[in-house]
Amino acid sequence: MRAVVYAGPKTVHVEQVPDPRIQAPGDALVRVRLTAVCGTDLHVIAGHLPGVEPNAVVGHEFVGDVIEIGVAVQRIKPGDHVMASDFTACGRCRWCERGDHWECAERAFFGTGTAFGPMLAGAQAEMVRVPHADATLFPVPPGCSDQAALLVGDNLATAWVAVERAAVEPGDAVAVIGGGAVGQLASLCAQTAGAGALVVVEPHVQRRRFAEAHGALSAAPETARELVHQLTGGDGADVVIDAVGGNGPLRAAFELVRRRGRIVSVGTHTSPGFELPIARSFAEELTLTFAIGDSIRVRRRLLALIASRALDPTVIISATLPLADAPAAYAQLAEQRQLKVILDPTR
Amino acid sequence: MRAVVYAGPKTVHVEQVPDPRIQAPGDALVRVRLTAVCGTDLHVIAGHLPGVEPNAVVGHEFVGDVIEIGVAVQRIKPGDHVMASDFTACGRCRWCERGDHWECAERAFFGTGTAFGPMLAGAQAEMVRVPHADATLFPVPPGCSDQAALLVGDNLATAWVAVERAAVEPGDAVAVIGGGAVGQLASLCAQTAGAGALVVVEPHVQRRRFAEAHGALSAAPETARELVHQLTGGDGADVVIDAVGGNGPLRAAFELVRRRGRIVSVGTHTSPGFELPIARSFAEELTLTFAIGDSIRVRRRLLALIASRALDPTVIISATLPLADAPAAYAQLAEQRQLKVILDPTR
Amino acid sequence: MRAVVYAGPKTVHVEQVPDPRIQAPGDALVRVRLTAVCGTDLHVIAGHLPGVEPNAVVGHEFVGDVIEIGVAVQRIKPGDHVMASDFTACGRCRWCERGDHWECAERAFFGTGTAFGPMLAGAQAEMVRVPHADATLFPVPPGCSDQAALLVGDNLATAWVAVERAAVEPGDAVAVIGGGAVGQLASLCAQTAGAGALVVVEPHVQRRRFAEAHGALSAAPETARELVHQLTGGDGADVVIDAVGGNGPLRAAFELVRRRGRIVSVGTHTSPGFELPIARSFAEELTLTFAIGDSIRVRRRLLALIASRALDPTVIISATLPLADAPAAYAQLAEQRQLKVILDPTR
Amino acid sequence: MRAVVYAGPKTVHVEQVPDPRIQAPGDALVRVRLTAVCGTDLHVIAGHLPGVEPNAVVGHEFVGDVIEIGVAVQRIKPGDHVMASDFTACGRCRWCERGDHWECAERAFFGTGTAFGPMLAGAQAEMVRVPHADATLFPVPPGCSDQAALLVGDNLATAWVAVERAAVEPGDAVAVIGGGAVGQLASLCAQTAGAGALVVVEPHVQRRRFAEAHGALSAAPETARELVHQLTGGDGADVVIDAVGGNGPLRAAFELVRRRGRIVSVGTHTSPGFELPIARSFAEELTLTFAIGDSIRVRRRLLALIASRALDPTVIISATLPLADAPAAYAQLAEQRQLKVILDPTR
């Protein structure tokens, strides 16, 4: 089959690779209808994640059709039209029962090397093997587009988990650091949860315009504090969502949060340490929490919101390209010329 | 001053009455900018509430300007531009500290006789005396219209409390029984809280059209069950809000709720009993709860939502009339020719 | 094998019946170590539940050892030492994923005829067939006694669900109607959840003494209101748990609850209607909710509490008898001469 | 009057100072029945807090009798027997309405210099002036001892807020760093909230013995991880409460917390920074929150728990001394020879 493979630092190729096959009783094989490129993929092909070897298939977002199942699979069957979580989990352990699938000991993350679990081939391909298919896959409901279902599998789940963990309540003032795919979706999710004042903080003017066109206010990083304080009578935001990751954006979050406020970071952190302003955090009773998208936990809720048109994540899709154009898609995302690119392996 | 007074069953007149004056250290006098007619007022002038005597000033919704305060008032001062809760509470007792101001032993309800506390003259007047002014009054924030602030004082608070008590979560399927002022606002509030499928159940076609124009689906009572079941895969609504009151609407709520669902009634109930379907309620683990709007508890949140334009309650206002036209306003509301009528005592 | 069978109104016999066998891929067979008689069993043998035919095996509480599994069972294996929920559920549907296993379309209740799902032979026997074994069974953790594990399967889960649904918060004043097995456990669970003033309302003096010996206050029904009001400054209980069922106890709950309070009924209700005091319920903003024990949802939490000795449900066990003495056990429970009787089929 | 005053680094004297008097309309004067020495006082007299000048009266825990009130005080009156929060707050602003009194702009902290608000004379004295008396003071309920009421004002409120902010749920495994007064009370509060496995981590053997005698397990710092992991199947604690403060104890908390767990620090932090293990915090979805005791918010709940004997904080009191012995009390606390010392200014 054809697949997008890692071909050296910041380089992907579209190559022929062996077809995947069922390896365990809980596996399923899925013929991919749509896949996509995520900000995480840019980290993956930067070349510093362990286990990302040349010719490794990358990508972790997809929808498709089940073509084969292992003998232990009970909830789905060949022919099912499904969406997928970006990582697998057993669905049965104490973590999974609590809804914390990310903590499952059997977690594996599609197409990201060995940093987050055992190696698992990616989904930017014509077919993909899905371990723990009963937990990882879910039927695309009638009336839900493939595009929306794909986003539920990762970016929208990540955005929603930020809002959920921050316990955004109706009327809360929310600042979102970052106007990329996850940040824009976090803005939409915060609106769905009833956010009051809502500011997307983003250096690029086009992404600020996008946020404004979709219900938020926006600010460049250097003016964010002034706007947030103006909107909140000088208090700061009830909730700050860091949708970028890294120490700089997290420091920016501390600039925007009010006393007794909550910071949730769903951006990736790879640096070992962060200089937490602890005396201030104590004196102002701050909360800092880190969360990772969990589509398995939140997909029913998100699909209900999509079905009722309370939430439409597909607005962030800026291009749909054939699989063969994956190298261009990666390049354009790296240059922030796209917000979200879908790849179609059937073209 | 001029005021709307009860003049016999289903009859109001606009009459000259004595100006109110400060009677207790916690009182304030407010010059009324806007007042309004509420569905509750139709009950009041029906003539069967205790203590509604001829020449009693009616009405309980208002915004205005503080013109005098008692010696114990600390949080507001003459000249303040304020909104008001429709009932007073001490703001300091165990109930008030919990946010349950309705249960306060010093509760008094403007312009509704003695059914809900000691007699307190109403607000459909040029001036109104406000006991416990520190708790009952609240500054109208800059940028908030008088119309919106007035609605926060009763109808919007009632609608919000329905959503709050039902613990509507994003994606929940919600049915609202009744497309009057409170029902339409409950629809808006449920949307703000992230409702998924949302159906306003209402016999009058114009009110159904209004609901549809403001983000909801709608159904006549006889087709509501079919629509709700169709939207929820046959399960029924997660939440049913009864915004009408009385035994019939509550029975209708039981027709629409799913197993393990929640019914919240914010409509007025005056009949002593209701035949609860107890075997079914047990077998399906239902929850039934009654709630009364509490503007004092929820006003900050509602004003934040209004300020950020996440919620605009003023869409329900169908007419603004001079105080002198109060009799016409009452008549048109009784005939459901108006959704919400504002009265202007300055005209 | 030997089993307790229904033998006509209010009569059980211990008889030889055919051994159960695996009937579906998700089934398991369990050799019973301990079983028990529940208040529900008295309803079952009263003879008015549908589907309770002569020679039907009764009983729904048990712990034991897995002796055989169907081909689809993944989480348990022969030799496992397990506790069981009193009803089965698929563990995978939308209801089960929400933790509402009682609402699962595949629910079946051991030994209770067809009132709550398809016929399923009971557990007062040497062996029992367990559908949906992956969801229904759970390993008995090291250090947890069989007696405690058995109670987690029904009575303790019911008591806990009452406290959970009532959202008992530390310091809340709680009244429990009924000092039988579930009522006494509800008292213990409420204490675990931090109840402040706690009153068990029970006519029989010995059961009142038991409640007092285990951390609660107690009152006869006719003095309960006075005691509860005295303890709460005249307000009434924040939470009333009806652990008996039927209209009388529910009426008693309304006598004890404070304004804005919560009534949770976990007692069985078979009468079609209940005259709800609706005007008062509205004016006082009451909440009434019905709940059914769900061991599958709460067993991990309960087992953690038992393991840490924060909760010991076995104190309610008043006798352990050989299976052959089941008729005597039923009789003594019916006469309230026992609080909880365990039956041992290995003796 | 006599009072305990700062007399240079690590030194207090008992001296005659001028009697306090009413300075603002919301003030009250309280004749102190009991006061106490808190761990915070050791920081205060260390000499590095701003505004702690020689002859400043120290101390912030007290109960007593109201002897005079300002003209604006409405909720208490001379003769009232009252407990007090350790800091004052206006009781009326947006922060206070939310229950976040610590964030109130008018906060002042008794006897701690100017680090936490404007200078306010301390309570280790025969009399104390109480600003915002309506919010700060609260009647000691009948049957509540002065000792218990005093502890509600600071140490118990701090312990409770730790448990509240950590959202300890029944069955949760909890580790408490520190076996001083707040740590021991946090252990009791966690038990009240239904903690399952509970470990107090403390180097001093006597304090470990105390924890064990009051319902917890205990461990020395070097063996804590092993015990916590053994109790939790290798997972770590659901909740870790840091009751000491400073970077070392917070690092220890990270050693004990499970994936997806919550760390709450109620110990004082004065160092500007803390090296947060951010990559791990992200990968394990940790939550870190800082909280400060707020007696005003939680006192009703705590008093209800004390009244019902669900919680008895007075067990931590290791000595009651006359006010004149304050220097000895400070010395013994500094040497950890006392857990909690009460001072009696009437002796």
PDB file of N, CA, C and O in Angstrom, chain A residues 72 74-75 92-94 97 299-300, chain C residues 72 74-75 92-94 97 299-300:
ATOM      1  N   ALA A  72     -11.174 -11.667  18.844  1.00  0.00           N
ATOM      2  CA  ALA A  72     -11.710 -11.190  20.121  1.00  0.00           C
ATOM      3  C   ALA A  72     -12.495  -9.889  19.990  1.00  0.00           C
ATOM      4  O   ALA A  72     -13.019  -9.382  20.974  1.00  0.00           O
ATOM      5  N   GLN A  74     -15.483  -7.522  19.462  1.00  0.00           N
ATOM      6  CA  GLN A  74     -16.904  -7.774  19.681  1.00  0.00           C
ATOM      7  C   GLN A  74     -17.811  -6.619  19.275  1.00  0.00           C
ATOM      8  O   GLN A  74     -18.989  -6.818  19.006  1.00  0.00           O
ATOM      9  N   ARG A  75     -17.287  -5.418  19.302  1.00  0.00           N
ATOM     10  CA  ARG A  75     -18.169  -4.264  19.140  1.00  0.00           C
ATOM     11  C   ARG A  75     -18.224  -3.741  17.721  1.00  0.00           C
ATOM     12  O   ARG A  75     -19.102  -2.933  17.411  1.00  0.00           O
ATOM     13  N   ARG A  92     -10.417  -1.642  29.439  1.00  0.00           N
ATOM     14  CA  ARG A  92     -10.961  -2.487  30.501  1.00  0.00           C
ATOM     15  C   ARG A  92     -10.264  -2.341  31.844  1.00  0.00           C
ATOM     16  O   ARG A  92     -10.774  -2.811  32.855  1.00  0.00           O
ATOM     17  N   CYS A  93      -9.110  -1.688  31.875  1.00  0.00           N
ATOM     18  CA  CYS A  93      -8.347  -1.643  33.126  1.00  0.00           C
ATOM     19  C   CYS A  93      -8.894  -0.543  34.041  1.00  0.00           C
ATOM     20  O   CYS A  93      -9.820   0.175  33.702  1.00  0.00           O
ATOM     21  N   ARG A  94      -8.275  -0.416  35.212  1.00  0.00           N
ATOM     22  CA  ARG A  94      -8.741   0.600  36.164  1.00  0.00           C
ATOM     23  C   ARG A  94      -8.637   1.995  35.585  1.00  0.00           C
ATOM     24  O   ARG A  94      -9.471   2.858  35.864  1.00  0.00           O
ATOM     25  N   GLU A  97     -11.459   2.334  32.927  1.00  0.00           N
ATOM     26  CA  GLU A  97     -12.776   2.428  33.567  1.00  0.00           C
ATOM     27  C   GLU A  97     -13.036   3.812  34.134  1.00  0.00           C
ATOM     28  O   GLU A  97     -14.173   4.267  34.192  1.00  0.00           O
ATOM     29  N   ARG A 299     -15.777  11.173  22.990  1.00  0.00           N
ATOM     30  CA  ARG A 299     -16.324  11.150  21.627  1.00  0.00           C
ATOM     31  C   ARG A 299     -17.849  11.139  21.580  1.00  0.00           C
ATOM     32  O   ARG A 299     -18.436  11.758  20.686  1.00  0.00           O
ATOM     33  N   ARG A 300     -18.509  10.454  22.498  1.00  0.00           N
ATOM     34  CA  ARG A 300     -19.977  10.462  22.451  1.00  0.00           C
ATOM     35  C   ARG A 300     -20.522  11.880  22.618  1.00  0.00           C
ATOM     36  O   ARG A 300     -21.448  12.295  21.940  1.00  0.00           O
TER      37      ARG A 300
ATOM     38  N   ALA C  72     -15.942 -15.773  24.495  1.00  0.00           N
ATOM     39  CA  ALA C  72     -15.755 -14.328  24.336  1.00  0.00           C
ATOM     40  C   ALA C  72     -15.326 -13.638  25.626  1.00  0.00           C
ATOM     41  O   ALA C  72     -15.113 -12.429  25.641  1.00  0.00           O
ATOM     42  N   GLN C  74     -13.027 -12.211  28.354  1.00  0.00           N
ATOM     43  CA  GLN C  74     -11.633 -11.773  28.241  1.00  0.00           C
ATOM     44  C   GLN C  74     -11.007 -11.352  29.559  1.00  0.00           C
ATOM     45  O   GLN C  74      -9.795 -11.357  29.710  1.00  0.00           O
ATOM     46  N   ARG C  75     -11.821 -10.927  30.486  1.00  0.00           N
ATOM     47  CA  ARG C  75     -11.251 -10.300  31.679  1.00  0.00           C
ATOM     48  C   ARG C  75     -11.110 -11.246  32.859  1.00  0.00           C
ATOM     49  O   ARG C  75     -10.439 -10.914  33.831  1.00  0.00           O
ATOM     50  N   ARG C  92     -20.847  -2.358  27.563  1.00  0.00           N
ATOM     51  CA  ARG C  92     -20.278  -1.705  26.384  1.00  0.00           C
ATOM     52  C   ARG C  92     -21.187  -0.670  25.737  1.00  0.00           C
ATOM     53  O   ARG C  92     -20.741   0.109  24.900  1.00  0.00           O
ATOM     54  N   CYS C  93     -22.464  -0.675  26.074  1.00  0.00           N
ATOM     55  CA  CYS C  93     -23.406   0.214  25.374  1.00  0.00           C
ATOM     56  C   CYS C  93     -23.303   1.632  25.931  1.00  0.00           C
ATOM     57  O   CYS C  93     -22.558   1.917  26.850  1.00  0.00           O
ATOM     58  N   ARG C  94     -24.081   2.541  25.350  1.00  0.00           N
ATOM     59  CA  ARG C  94     -24.050   3.937  25.795  1.00  0.00           C
ATOM     60  C   ARG C  94     -24.417   4.060  27.272  1.00  0.00           C
ATOM     61  O   ARG C  94     -23.897   4.914  27.984  1.00  0.00           O
ATOM     62  N   GLU C  97     -21.433   2.687  29.316  1.00  0.00           N
ATOM     63  CA  GLU C  97     -20.290   3.613  29.262  1.00  0.00           C
ATOM     64  C   GLU C  97     -20.490   4.809  30.186  1.00  0.00           C
ATOM     65  O   GLU C  97     -19.533   5.351  30.715  1.00  0.00           O
ATOM     66  N   ARG C 299     -18.097  -0.561  42.492  1.00  0.00           N
ATOM     67  CA  ARG C 299     -17.367  -1.599  43.234  1.00  0.00           C
ATOM     68  C   ARG C 299     -15.906  -1.264  43.493  1.00  0.00           C
ATOM     69  O   ARG C 299     -15.373  -1.574  44.553  1.00  0.00           O
ATOM     70  N   ARG C 300     -15.229  -0.616  42.549  1.00  0.00           N
ATOM     71  CA  ARG C 300     -13.819  -0.275  42.799  1.00  0.00           C
ATOM     72  C   ARG C 300     -13.695   0.654  44.007  1.00  0.00           C
ATOM     73  O   ARG C 300     -12.818   0.498  44.847  1.00  0.00           O
TER      74      ARG C 300
END
